[in-house]
GROMACS .gro file of C-alpha atoms in nm:
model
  147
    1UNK     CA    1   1.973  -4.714   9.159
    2UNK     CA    2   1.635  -4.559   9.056
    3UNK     CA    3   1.327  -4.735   8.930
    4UNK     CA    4   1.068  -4.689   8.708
    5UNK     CA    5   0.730  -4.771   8.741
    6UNK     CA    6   0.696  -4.739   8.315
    7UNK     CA    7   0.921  -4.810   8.034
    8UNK     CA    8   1.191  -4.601   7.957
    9UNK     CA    9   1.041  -4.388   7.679
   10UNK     CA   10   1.355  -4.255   7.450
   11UNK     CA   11   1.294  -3.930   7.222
   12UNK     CA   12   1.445  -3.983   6.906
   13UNK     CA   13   1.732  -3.683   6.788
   14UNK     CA   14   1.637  -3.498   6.466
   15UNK     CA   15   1.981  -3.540   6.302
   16UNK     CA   16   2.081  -3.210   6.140
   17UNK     CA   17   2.047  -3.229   5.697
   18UNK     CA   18   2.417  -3.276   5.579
   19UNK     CA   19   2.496  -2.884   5.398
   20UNK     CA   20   2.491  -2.874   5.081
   21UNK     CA   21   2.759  -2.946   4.879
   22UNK     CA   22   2.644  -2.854   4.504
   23UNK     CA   23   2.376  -2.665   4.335
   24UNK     CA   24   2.148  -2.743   4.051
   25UNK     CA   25   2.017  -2.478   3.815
   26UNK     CA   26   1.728  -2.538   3.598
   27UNK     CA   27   1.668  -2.346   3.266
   28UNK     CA   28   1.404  -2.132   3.428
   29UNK     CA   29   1.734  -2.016   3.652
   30UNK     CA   30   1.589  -2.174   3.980
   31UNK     CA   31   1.872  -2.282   4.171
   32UNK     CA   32   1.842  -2.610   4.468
   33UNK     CA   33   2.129  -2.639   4.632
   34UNK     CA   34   2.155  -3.062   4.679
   35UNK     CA   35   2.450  -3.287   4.906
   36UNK     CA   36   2.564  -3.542   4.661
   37UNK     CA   37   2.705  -3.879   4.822
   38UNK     CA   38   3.103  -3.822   4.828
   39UNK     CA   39   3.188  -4.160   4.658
   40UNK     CA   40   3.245  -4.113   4.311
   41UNK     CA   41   2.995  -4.371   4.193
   42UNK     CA   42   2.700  -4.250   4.452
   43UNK     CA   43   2.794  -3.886   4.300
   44UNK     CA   44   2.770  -3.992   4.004
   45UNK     CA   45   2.443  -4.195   4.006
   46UNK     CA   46   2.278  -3.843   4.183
   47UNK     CA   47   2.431  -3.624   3.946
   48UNK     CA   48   2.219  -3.829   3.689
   49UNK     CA   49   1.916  -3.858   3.851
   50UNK     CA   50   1.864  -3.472   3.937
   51UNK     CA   51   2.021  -3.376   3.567
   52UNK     CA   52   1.770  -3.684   3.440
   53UNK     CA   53   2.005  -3.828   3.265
   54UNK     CA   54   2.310  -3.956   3.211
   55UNK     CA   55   2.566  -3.709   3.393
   56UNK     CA   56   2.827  -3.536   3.158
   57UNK     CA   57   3.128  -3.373   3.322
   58UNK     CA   58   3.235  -3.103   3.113
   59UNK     CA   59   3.549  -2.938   3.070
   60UNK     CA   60   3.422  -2.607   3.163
   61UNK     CA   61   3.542  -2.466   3.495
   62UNK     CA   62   3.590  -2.197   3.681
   63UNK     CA   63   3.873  -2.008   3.876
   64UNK     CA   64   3.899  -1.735   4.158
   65UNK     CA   65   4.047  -1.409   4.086
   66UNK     CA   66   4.355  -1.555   4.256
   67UNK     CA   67   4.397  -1.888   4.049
   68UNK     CA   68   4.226  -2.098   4.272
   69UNK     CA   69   3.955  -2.358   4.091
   70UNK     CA   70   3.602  -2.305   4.277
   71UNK     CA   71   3.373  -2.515   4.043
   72UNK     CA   72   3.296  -2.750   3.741
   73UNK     CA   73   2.981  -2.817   3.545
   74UNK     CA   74   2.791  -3.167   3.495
   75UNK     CA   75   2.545  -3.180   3.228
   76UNK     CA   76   2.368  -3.402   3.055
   77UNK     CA   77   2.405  -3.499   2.701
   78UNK     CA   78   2.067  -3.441   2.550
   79UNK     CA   79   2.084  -3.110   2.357
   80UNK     CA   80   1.720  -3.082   2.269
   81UNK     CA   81   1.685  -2.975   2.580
   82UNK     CA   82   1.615  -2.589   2.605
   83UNK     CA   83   1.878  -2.346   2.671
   84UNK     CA   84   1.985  -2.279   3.016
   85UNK     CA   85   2.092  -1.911   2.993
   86UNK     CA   86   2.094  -1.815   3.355
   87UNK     CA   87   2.348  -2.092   3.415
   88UNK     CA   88   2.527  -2.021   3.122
   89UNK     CA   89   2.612  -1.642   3.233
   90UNK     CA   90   2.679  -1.799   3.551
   91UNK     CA   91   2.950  -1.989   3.425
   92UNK     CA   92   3.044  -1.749   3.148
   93UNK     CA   93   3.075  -1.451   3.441
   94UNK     CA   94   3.290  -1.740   3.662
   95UNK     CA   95   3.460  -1.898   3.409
   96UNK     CA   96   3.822  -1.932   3.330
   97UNK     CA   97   3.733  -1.870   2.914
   98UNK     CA   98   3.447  -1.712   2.696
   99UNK     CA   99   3.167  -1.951   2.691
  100UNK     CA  100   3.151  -2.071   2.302
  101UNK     CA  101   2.740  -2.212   2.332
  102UNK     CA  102   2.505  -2.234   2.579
  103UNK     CA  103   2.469  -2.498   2.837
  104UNK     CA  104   2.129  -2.736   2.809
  105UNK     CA  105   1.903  -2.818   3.058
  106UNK     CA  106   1.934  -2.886   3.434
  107UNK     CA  107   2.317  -2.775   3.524
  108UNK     CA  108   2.472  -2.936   3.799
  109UNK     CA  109   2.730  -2.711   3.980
  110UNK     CA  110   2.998  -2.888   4.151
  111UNK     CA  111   3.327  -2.810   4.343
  112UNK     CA  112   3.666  -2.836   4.129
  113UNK     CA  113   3.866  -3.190   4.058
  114UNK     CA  114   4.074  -3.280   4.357
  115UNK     CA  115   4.419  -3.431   4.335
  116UNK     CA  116   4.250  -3.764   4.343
  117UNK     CA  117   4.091  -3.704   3.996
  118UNK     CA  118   3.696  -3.666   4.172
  119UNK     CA  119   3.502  -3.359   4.206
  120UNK     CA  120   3.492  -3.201   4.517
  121UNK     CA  121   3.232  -3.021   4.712
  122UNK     CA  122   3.153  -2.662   4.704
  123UNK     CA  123   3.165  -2.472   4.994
  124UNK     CA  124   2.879  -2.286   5.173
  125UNK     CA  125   2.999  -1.995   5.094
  126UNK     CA  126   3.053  -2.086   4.727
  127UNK     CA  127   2.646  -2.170   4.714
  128UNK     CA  128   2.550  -1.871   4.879
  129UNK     CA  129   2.749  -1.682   4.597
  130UNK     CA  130   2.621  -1.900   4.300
  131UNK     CA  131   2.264  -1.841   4.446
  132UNK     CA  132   2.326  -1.443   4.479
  133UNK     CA  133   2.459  -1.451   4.082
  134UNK     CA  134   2.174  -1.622   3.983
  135UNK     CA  135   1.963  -1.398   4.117
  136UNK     CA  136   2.127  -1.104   3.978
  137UNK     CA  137   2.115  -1.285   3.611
  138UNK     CA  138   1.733  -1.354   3.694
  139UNK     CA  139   1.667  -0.995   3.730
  140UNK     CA  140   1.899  -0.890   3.441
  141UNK     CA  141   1.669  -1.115   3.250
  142UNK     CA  142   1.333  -1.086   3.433
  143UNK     CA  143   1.337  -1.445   3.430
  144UNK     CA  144   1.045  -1.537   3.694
  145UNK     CA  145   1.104  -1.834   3.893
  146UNK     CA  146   0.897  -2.106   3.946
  147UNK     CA  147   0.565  -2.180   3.777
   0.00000   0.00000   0.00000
């Protein structure tokens, strides 16, 4: 059995960030991608705190070319905030109807309702292509991100 003439010195692991699994957009058309808790009350409570404010699940959602649901929208129910047009197209280009008025504020893009009634994730892929629309409707609208 070997010995050691110190103490056992033990690196910690870096434990890898959890993907995300939904993406914020602010009015300015930044987009964070975020990993919400998967209970519904933990989502819930996060969804709040990055729209600040209470979280709004709206009925607006969108579908694949196939049928398949890929994501819903939380908002939040203060509408003096400004417009969030790059979201808006987002959601009017992915959307299963016309959009009939903007969006407000920080939008909170989510995966579709599950069986279970909760909202599930969006994939990785799904971010990627939220984050590549955005960017197309930033330079459509020569909206600069970030300060």
């Amino acid at each position: 059995m070997p010995t050691s003439n110190g103490p056992l010195t033990h690196k910690p692991r870096e434990l890898p960030e959890a993907p995300a699994n939904a993406i914020l957009v602010t009015p300015a058309g930044e987009a964070t991608p975020l990993h919400l808790p998967t209970d519904p009350g933990g989502r819930h409570a996060a969804a709040s705190q990055h729209l600040g404010g209470e979280a709004d699940y709206t009925g607006y959602t969108g579908t694949c070319p196939h049928g398949t649901p890929i994501l819903s929208v939380a908002v939040t129910k203060d509408d003096t905030l400004p417009a969030n047009l790059p979201a808006s197209l987002v959601l009017d280009l992915l959307g299963d109807e016309p959009l009939r008025h903007f969006l407000y504020g920080p939008v909170l893009f989510l995966g579709p309702l599950g069986t279970d009634g909760q909202f599930t994730n969006l994939t990785d892929r799904q971010v990627h292509g939220i984050e590549q629309l955005l960017a197309g409707v930033r330079s459509g609208l020569r909206t600069p991100v970030g300060p």
